[in-house]
Amino acid sequence: MAGKRLAIRKTERILLIFLFFIYLAGMVIVHYSRHERFDSAVLLMCLPLVLSMAAVHIVLSLTGSRADELVFPLVCFLCMTGHIEIYRLEPSMALKQAIFLVIGFLLFIGWYTKGLDYRAWEDYKYLVLLAGIAIQLAVMVLGIEINGAKLWFTFGDFNFQPVEVVKILAVIFLASYLKQKKEFIISAPRRWFDMLSFKYLVPLLLIWGCCELILVVQKDLGMALLLFGTFMCIFYVATQRTGMIFIGFLLFFAGSWVVMHRFPHVHVRFSAWLDPWQDPAGSGYQTIQALFALASGGFTGTGLGMGTPGLIPAVHTDYVFAAIGEELGFLGALAVIVAYLLLVERIFRISMAAFDEFGILLCTGLGSLLACQILIIVGGSTKFIPMTGITLPFISYGGSSVLANFFLIALVFQVSHLASKKRRRMMLSEEGQGGTP
């Protein structure tokens, strides 16, 4: 029986074996570029990740998981790429990042197999909302300020950013809320002046108010933009009301314009984006160095371990994409973007395959959350939009982001597994009915 179960998820297993060799090769190349000799110790650095990924795959096979077979290899590819880059940029942090990733894999498989069923979240939506609000209030009062933003709890040497969890709780609440209230919103009059009625705008106003509050109080432009973009995606899928989406974005940009002109820390961010050469040694330094790194990478890159990405401040967190673009070039950066696009596409595909409305909206929200986060950080690294302090999922250094994203993937896997099981049962039922005389 165990042998038959191990035989499933064959595509996932083949991809993982291929990725293991790429990961080992990347770590060895980085190590050799630093020390110009091979050391077996670098293989020990790889061992925790390789064993944890293999263990997750075995558990998925033994439990008969029917979840999408491409999602986990894509996540592993991004995690491996991130660990190679962290080992390249900040070798002293590579072991800690490996620990974060191993804990993330354990969290993923533990929640997927033994955690609360995703459908149960719908019954606790208001508790989820209160928990998110309580966490945000706690960090405003008790948190510490780093780089001008009060977003962190400190536990010894470990800094935890609770907003990484709050954003997922917010998606869960909104998916449940919109499932319950969408008929009321859909029934709103089509004329634009009728849609401005307060009773129809309550969800939009609440979303807008929360995002602007984060922007003002916590000085977190990136999270405000991320949450609002995600909420608008779920709102549109649930209601199909383009007029309300337009009103929502008008409210957000109007509020952001006011905040930019009233609060200096937001104004500095926008000024550095519009013209970093106004202060090349100060607020514009990060942006300028990132652009130089991307330009020097060219099409094929300078070679892993052969560039100078260390000139970019906070490169292992905020600008890791610029480091990838410098040393792996356009091709390496494109490979990362394609992996992200495939991951988001698979999550949206799972959303469309779900049989329950809450699962559809939940996966739509989680996929949109991931997509918006990738767009914001890649756009900031390339000066397409103002740079913000959020992380590149699964690649940037940081335990909070890693654990939150693995929790996100666990929820997606639950939806995918249940949808596949139901579809399989329906097919077997149809075959059985067709075989009866």
Coordinates of C-alpha atoms in Angstrom, one line a residue:
M1 CA 0.0 0.0 0.0
A2 CA 2.8 2.4 0.9
G3 CA 4.6 1.5 -2.3
K4 CA 1.5 2.4 -4.3
R5 CA 1.2 5.7 -2.6
L6 CA 4.8 6.6 -3.1
A7 CA 4.3 6.0 -6.8
I8 CA 1.9 9.0 -7.0
R9 CA 3.1 12.6 -7.3
K10 CA 5.7 11.4 -9.9
T11 CA 5.9 14.7 -11.6
E12 CA 6.7 16.4 -8.3
R13 CA 9.4 13.9 -7.5
I14 CA 11.2 14.3 -10.8
L15 CA 11.2 18.0 -10.5
L16 CA 12.5 17.9 -7.0
I17 CA 15.4 15.6 -7.9
F18 CA 16.3 18.0 -10.7
L19 CA 16.1 21.0 -8.4
F20 CA 18.3 19.3 -5.8
F21 CA 21.2 19.1 -8.2
I22 CA 20.8 22.7 -9.3
Y23 CA 20.8 23.8 -5.6
L24 CA 23.9 21.8 -4.8
A25 CA 25.7 23.2 -7.8
G26 CA 24.7 26.8 -6.9
M27 CA 26.0 26.5 -3.3
V28 CA 29.2 24.9 -4.4
I29 CA 29.8 27.7 -7.0
V30 CA 29.2 30.4 -4.4
H31 CA 31.5 28.7 -2.0
Y32 CA 34.2 28.2 -4.6
S33 CA 34.0 31.9 -5.6
R34 CA 34.7 32.9 -2.0
H35 CA 37.4 30.4 -1.0
E36 CA 38.7 29.1 -4.4
R37 CA 38.6 25.6 -3.1
F38 CA 36.0 22.9 -2.4
D39 CA 34.9 22.2 1.1
S40 CA 32.5 19.5 2.1
A41 CA 31.2 21.8 4.8
V42 CA 29.1 23.5 2.2
L43 CA 27.2 20.2 1.5
L44 CA 26.3 20.1 5.2
M45 CA 24.8 23.6 4.8
C46 CA 22.5 22.1 2.0
L47 CA 21.6 19.0 3.9
P48 CA 18.8 20.5 6.2
L49 CA 16.9 21.9 3.2
V50 CA 17.3 18.8 1.0
L51 CA 16.2 16.5 3.8
S52 CA 13.2 18.6 4.7
M53 CA 12.0 19.0 1.1
A54 CA 12.4 15.2 0.6
A55 CA 10.5 14.5 3.8
V56 CA 7.6 16.8 2.8
H57 CA 7.4 15.1 -0.5
I58 CA 7.3 11.6 1.1
V59 CA 4.6 12.7 3.6
L60 CA 2.5 14.2 0.7
S61 CA 2.8 10.9 -1.1
L62 CA 2.1 8.6 1.9
T63 CA -1.0 10.7 2.8
G64 CA -2.3 10.3 -0.7
S65 CA -2.3 14.0 -1.4
R66 CA -4.1 15.1 -4.6
A67 CA -3.0 18.7 -4.4
D68 CA -1.4 20.3 -7.4
E69 CA 2.0 18.7 -8.2
L70 CA 3.7 21.8 -9.6
V71 CA 3.1 24.2 -6.6
F72 CA 5.6 22.5 -4.2
P73 CA 8.5 22.2 -6.7
L74 CA 8.0 25.9 -7.6
V75 CA 8.1 26.9 -4.0
C76 CA 11.3 24.7 -3.5
F77 CA 13.0 26.4 -6.5
L78 CA 12.3 29.8 -5.0
C79 CA 13.5 28.7 -1.6
M80 CA 16.7 27.2 -3.0
T81 CA 17.4 30.3 -5.1
G82 CA 16.9 32.5 -2.0
H83 CA 19.2 30.4 0.1
I84 CA 21.9 30.4 -2.5
E85 CA 21.6 34.2 -2.7
I86 CA 21.7 34.7 1.1
Y87 CA 24.8 32.4 1.3
R88 CA 26.3 34.6 -1.4
L89 CA 25.4 38.0 0.1
E90 CA 25.5 37.4 3.8
P91 CA 27.1 34.0 4.6
S92 CA 26.7 34.5 8.4
M93 CA 22.9 34.6 7.9
A94 CA 22.7 31.5 5.6
L95 CA 22.4 29.1 8.5
K96 CA 19.7 31.1 10.1
Q97 CA 17.8 31.3 6.8
A98 CA 18.1 27.5 6.5
I99 CA 16.6 27.1 9.9
F100 CA 13.7 29.4 8.9
L101 CA 13.1 27.4 5.8
V102 CA 13.1 24.1 7.6
I103 CA 10.6 25.4 10.2
G104 CA 8.6 26.7 7.2
F105 CA 8.5 23.3 5.6
L106 CA 7.5 21.7 8.9
L107 CA 4.7 24.3 9.4
F108 CA 3.5 23.7 5.8
I109 CA 3.2 19.9 6.1
G110 CA 1.9 20.1 9.7
W111 CA -0.8 22.6 8.9
Y112 CA -1.8 20.8 5.6
T113 CA -2.1 17.4 7.3
K114 CA -3.2 18.2 10.8
G115 CA -4.2 21.9 10.8
L116 CA -7.7 23.5 10.8
D117 CA -9.6 22.8 7.6
Y118 CA -9.7 25.9 5.5
R119 CA -13.5 25.7 5.4
A120 CA -13.7 26.2 9.1
W121 CA -12.1 29.6 8.8
E122 CA -15.4 30.9 7.4
D123 CA -17.2 30.3 10.7
Y124 CA -14.6 32.2 12.7
K125 CA -14.3 35.2 10.3
Y126 CA -15.0 37.9 13.0
L127 CA -12.5 36.2 15.4
V128 CA -10.0 36.3 12.6
L129 CA -10.7 40.0 12.1
L130 CA -10.4 40.8 15.8
A131 CA -7.2 38.8 16.0
G132 CA -5.7 40.8 13.1
I133 CA -6.7 44.1 14.7
A134 CA -5.4 43.1 18.1
I135 CA -2.0 42.1 16.6
Q136 CA -1.7 45.4 14.8
L137 CA -2.6 47.4 17.9
A138 CA -0.1 45.4 19.9
V139 CA 2.8 46.1 17.5
M140 CA 1.8 49.8 17.4
V141 CA 2.1 50.0 21.2
L142 CA 4.7 47.3 22.1
G143 CA 6.7 47.0 18.9
I144 CA 10.1 48.4 18.1
E145 CA 11.0 50.8 15.3
I146 CA 13.5 49.7 12.6
N147 CA 14.4 51.9 9.7
G148 CA 11.7 54.4 10.6
A149 CA 8.8 51.9 10.8
K150 CA 7.3 50.4 13.9
L151 CA 6.5 47.0 12.6
W152 CA 8.5 44.5 14.7
F153 CA 8.4 42.4 17.9
T154 CA 11.8 41.3 19.2
F155 CA 12.5 38.0 20.9
G156 CA 16.2 37.8 21.7
D157 CA 18.0 37.8 18.4
F158 CA 14.9 37.1 16.4
N159 CA 12.7 39.9 15.0
F160 CA 9.1 39.0 14.1
Q161 CA 7.0 41.1 11.8
P162 CA 3.4 40.3 12.7
V163 CA 1.9 42.1 9.7
E164 CA 3.1 39.1 7.6
V165 CA 0.5 37.0 9.4
V166 CA -2.1 39.8 9.6
K167 CA -2.2 40.1 5.8
I168 CA -3.2 36.5 5.5
L169 CA -5.8 36.8 8.2
A170 CA -7.2 39.9 6.4
V171 CA -7.6 37.8 3.2
I172 CA -9.4 35.1 5.1
F173 CA -11.8 37.6 6.6
L174 CA -12.5 39.4 3.4
A175 CA -13.1 36.2 1.4
S176 CA -15.6 35.1 4.0
Y177 CA -17.2 38.5 4.3
L178 CA -17.6 38.9 0.6
K179 CA -19.1 35.4 0.2
Q180 CA -21.8 36.5 2.7
K181 CA -22.4 40.0 1.4
K182 CA -21.6 39.8 -2.3
E183 CA -25.3 39.5 -3.4
F184 CA -26.1 42.8 -1.6
I185 CA -23.2 44.5 -3.3
I186 CA -24.0 43.0 -6.7
S187 CA -27.5 44.3 -6.4
A188 CA -26.3 47.9 -6.1
P189 CA -27.6 50.2 -8.8
R190 CA -25.4 50.5 -11.9
R191 CA -25.6 54.2 -12.1
W192 CA -22.3 55.7 -10.7
F193 CA -24.1 58.3 -8.5
D194 CA -26.2 55.6 -6.9
M195 CA -23.0 53.5 -6.2
L196 CA -21.7 56.4 -4.1
S197 CA -24.4 55.6 -1.5
F198 CA -22.7 55.0 1.8
K199 CA -24.4 51.6 2.3
Y200 CA -22.7 50.2 -0.8
L201 CA -19.4 51.8 -0.1
V202 CA -19.0 50.4 3.5
P203 CA -16.6 47.5 2.5
L204 CA -14.5 49.9 0.3
L205 CA -14.3 52.5 3.0
L206 CA -13.3 50.0 5.6
I207 CA -10.5 48.7 3.3
W208 CA -9.4 52.2 2.4
G209 CA -9.4 53.3 6.0
C210 CA -7.3 50.4 7.2
C211 CA -4.7 50.8 4.5
E212 CA -4.4 54.5 5.1
L213 CA -4.1 53.9 8.8
I214 CA -1.2 51.5 8.2
L215 CA 0.4 54.0 6.0
V216 CA 0.1 56.9 8.5
V217 CA 0.7 55.2 11.8
Q218 CA 3.1 52.4 10.9
K219 CA 4.9 54.3 8.1
D220 CA 4.6 51.2 5.9
L221 CA 3.8 52.3 2.3
G222 CA 4.5 48.8 0.9
M223 CA 2.0 47.0 3.2
A224 CA -0.7 49.6 2.6
L225 CA -0.3 49.2 -1.2
L226 CA -0.1 45.4 -0.9
L227 CA -3.2 45.0 1.1
F228 CA -5.3 47.4 -1.0
G229 CA -4.3 45.8 -4.3
T230 CA -5.1 42.4 -2.9
F231 CA -8.5 43.5 -1.5
M232 CA -9.4 45.0 -4.8
C233 CA -8.6 41.8 -6.6
I234 CA -10.9 39.7 -4.3
F235 CA -13.6 42.4 -4.4
Y236 CA -13.7 42.4 -8.2
V237 CA -13.8 38.6 -8.4
A238 CA -16.6 38.4 -5.9
T239 CA -18.8 41.2 -7.2
Q240 CA -17.7 42.0 -10.8
R241 CA -18.4 45.7 -10.1
T242 CA -15.7 47.6 -12.1
G243 CA -17.3 50.9 -11.1
M244 CA -16.7 50.2 -7.4
I245 CA -13.1 49.1 -8.1
F246 CA -12.6 52.4 -9.9
I247 CA -14.0 54.3 -6.9
G248 CA -11.8 52.3 -4.6
F249 CA -8.6 53.1 -6.4
L250 CA -9.6 56.8 -6.6
L251 CA -10.0 56.8 -2.9
F252 CA -6.7 55.1 -2.3
F253 CA -4.6 57.4 -4.6
A254 CA -6.3 60.5 -3.3
G255 CA -5.6 59.5 0.3
S256 CA -2.0 58.5 -0.5
W257 CA -1.5 61.9 -2.2
V258 CA -2.6 63.7 0.9
V259 CA -0.4 61.5 3.1
M260 CA 2.6 62.0 0.8
H261 CA 2.3 65.8 1.2
R262 CA 1.6 65.7 5.0
F263 CA 4.1 63.1 6.2
P264 CA 7.8 63.6 5.6
H265 CA 8.8 59.9 5.6
V266 CA 6.4 59.1 2.8
H267 CA 7.5 62.2 0.8
V268 CA 11.1 61.1 1.0
R269 CA 10.2 57.7 -0.5
F270 CA 8.4 59.3 -3.4
S271 CA 11.2 61.9 -4.0
A272 CA 13.8 59.1 -4.1
W273 CA 11.7 57.3 -6.6
L274 CA 11.1 60.3 -8.9
D275 CA 14.7 61.5 -9.0
P276 CA 17.2 59.5 -6.9
W277 CA 20.0 61.8 -8.2
Q278 CA 18.7 64.7 -6.1
D279 CA 20.4 63.0 -3.1
P280 CA 22.7 60.3 -4.6
A281 CA 24.6 59.8 -1.3
G282 CA 21.4 59.7 0.8
S283 CA 17.9 58.7 0.1
G284 CA 18.6 57.9 -3.5
Y285 CA 21.7 55.8 -2.9
Q286 CA 19.9 52.4 -2.7
T287 CA 17.9 53.0 -5.9
I288 CA 21.0 54.2 -7.8
Q289 CA 23.1 51.2 -6.8
A290 CA 20.3 48.8 -7.7
L291 CA 20.1 50.3 -11.2
F292 CA 23.9 50.0 -11.6
A293 CA 23.7 46.4 -10.5
L294 CA 21.0 45.5 -13.0
A295 CA 22.8 47.4 -15.8
S296 CA 26.1 45.6 -15.1
G297 CA 24.4 42.2 -15.2
G298 CA 23.4 42.5 -18.8
F299 CA 21.9 39.5 -20.5
T300 CA 23.8 36.6 -18.9
G301 CA 25.1 38.3 -15.7
T302 CA 28.6 38.7 -14.2
G303 CA 28.5 35.1 -12.8
L304 CA 27.4 33.8 -9.5
G305 CA 29.7 35.2 -6.8
M306 CA 31.5 37.5 -9.3
G307 CA 29.4 40.7 -9.0
T308 CA 29.4 43.4 -6.3
P309 CA 25.8 43.4 -5.0
G310 CA 27.1 44.2 -1.5
L311 CA 27.3 47.8 -2.5
I312 CA 23.5 48.0 -2.2
P313 CA 22.4 48.6 1.4
A314 CA 20.0 45.9 2.8
V315 CA 20.5 43.9 -0.4
H316 CA 19.6 40.6 1.2
T317 CA 16.2 41.8 2.2
D318 CA 14.9 44.7 0.0
Y319 CA 17.1 44.4 -3.1
V320 CA 17.7 40.7 -3.5
F321 CA 16.2 40.8 -7.0
A322 CA 18.8 43.4 -8.0
A323 CA 21.5 41.0 -6.8
I324 CA 20.0 38.2 -8.9
G325 CA 19.8 40.5 -11.9
E326 CA 23.5 41.5 -11.6
E327 CA 25.1 38.0 -11.2
L328 CA 22.6 35.9 -13.2
G329 CA 21.7 38.6 -15.6
F330 CA 18.4 39.1 -17.5
L331 CA 18.1 35.3 -18.0
G332 CA 18.4 34.6 -14.3
A333 CA 16.0 37.3 -13.3
L334 CA 13.6 36.1 -16.0
A335 CA 13.8 32.5 -14.6
V336 CA 12.8 33.8 -11.2
I337 CA 9.9 35.9 -12.6
V338 CA 8.6 32.9 -14.7
A339 CA 8.7 30.7 -11.6
Y340 CA 6.6 33.3 -9.7
L341 CA 4.2 33.6 -12.7
L342 CA 3.8 29.9 -12.8
L343 CA 3.2 29.7 -9.0
V344 CA 0.5 32.4 -9.1
E345 CA -1.1 30.8 -12.2
R346 CA -1.3 27.5 -10.4
I347 CA -2.9 29.1 -7.4
F348 CA -5.5 30.9 -9.7
R349 CA -6.1 27.6 -11.5
I350 CA -6.8 25.9 -8.1
S351 CA -9.2 28.8 -7.3
M352 CA -11.1 28.1 -10.5
A353 CA -11.2 24.4 -9.7
A354 CA -12.6 24.8 -6.2
F355 CA -16.1 23.6 -5.6
D356 CA -17.0 25.9 -2.8
E357 CA -17.3 29.7 -3.1
F358 CA -15.2 30.4 0.0
G359 CA -12.4 28.3 -1.5
I360 CA -12.6 30.2 -4.7
L361 CA -12.4 33.6 -3.0
L362 CA -9.7 32.4 -0.5
C363 CA -7.4 31.1 -3.3
T364 CA -8.0 34.2 -5.4
G365 CA -7.1 36.4 -2.5
L366 CA -3.9 34.4 -1.6
G367 CA -2.8 34.3 -5.2
S368 CA -3.4 38.1 -5.6
L369 CA -1.5 38.7 -2.3
L370 CA 1.5 36.8 -3.7
A371 CA 1.2 38.5 -7.1
C372 CA 0.9 42.0 -5.7
Q373 CA 3.9 41.4 -3.3
I374 CA 6.1 40.2 -6.2
L375 CA 5.0 43.2 -8.4
I376 CA 5.7 45.7 -5.7
I377 CA 9.2 44.4 -4.8
V378 CA 10.3 43.7 -8.4
G379 CA 8.9 47.1 -9.5
G380 CA 10.7 48.8 -6.7
S381 CA 14.0 47.1 -7.5
T382 CA 13.7 48.3 -11.1
K383 CA 12.4 51.8 -10.2
F384 CA 9.1 51.1 -11.9
I385 CA 7.3 52.1 -8.6
P386 CA 8.5 53.6 -5.3
M387 CA 10.6 51.2 -3.3
T388 CA 9.0 49.7 -0.2
G389 CA 10.2 47.6 2.6
I390 CA 8.4 44.3 1.9
T391 CA 10.2 41.1 1.0
L392 CA 10.5 39.0 -2.1
P393 CA 8.5 35.8 -1.2
F394 CA 10.6 32.7 -0.4
I395 CA 13.8 34.5 -1.6
S396 CA 14.5 37.5 0.7
Y397 CA 16.0 36.9 4.1
G398 CA 13.5 36.9 7.0
G399 CA 11.8 34.4 9.2
S400 CA 8.4 36.2 9.4
S401 CA 8.0 36.3 5.7
V402 CA 9.1 32.7 5.1
L403 CA 6.7 31.3 7.8
A404 CA 3.8 33.4 6.6
N405 CA 4.2 32.3 3.0
F406 CA 4.4 28.6 3.9
F407 CA 1.2 29.1 5.8
L408 CA -0.3 30.6 2.7
I409 CA 0.8 27.6 0.6
A410 CA -0.6 25.2 3.1
L411 CA -4.1 26.8 2.8
V412 CA -3.7 26.6 -1.0
F413 CA -2.8 22.9 -0.8
Q414 CA -5.9 22.2 1.3
V415 CA -8.2 23.8 -1.3
S416 CA -6.4 22.0 -4.1
H417 CA -6.5 18.6 -2.4
L418 CA -10.2 18.8 -1.6
A419 CA -11.1 20.0 -5.1
S420 CA -9.1 17.1 -6.7
K421 CA -10.7 14.5 -4.4
K422 CA -14.2 15.8 -5.2
R423 CA -13.5 15.8 -8.9
R424 CA -12.1 12.3 -8.7
R425 CA -15.2 11.0 -6.8
M426 CA -17.4 12.6 -9.4
M427 CA -15.5 10.9 -12.3
L428 CA -15.7 7.5 -10.5
S429 CA -19.4 8.0 -9.8
E430 CA -20.1 8.9 -13.5
E431 CA -18.0 5.8 -14.7
G432 CA -20.0 3.6 -12.3
Q433 CA -23.3 4.9 -13.5
G434 CA -22.2 4.5 -17.1
G435 CA -21.2 0.9 -16.4
T436 CA -24.6 -0.2 -15.0
P437 CA -27.1 -1.7 -17.4

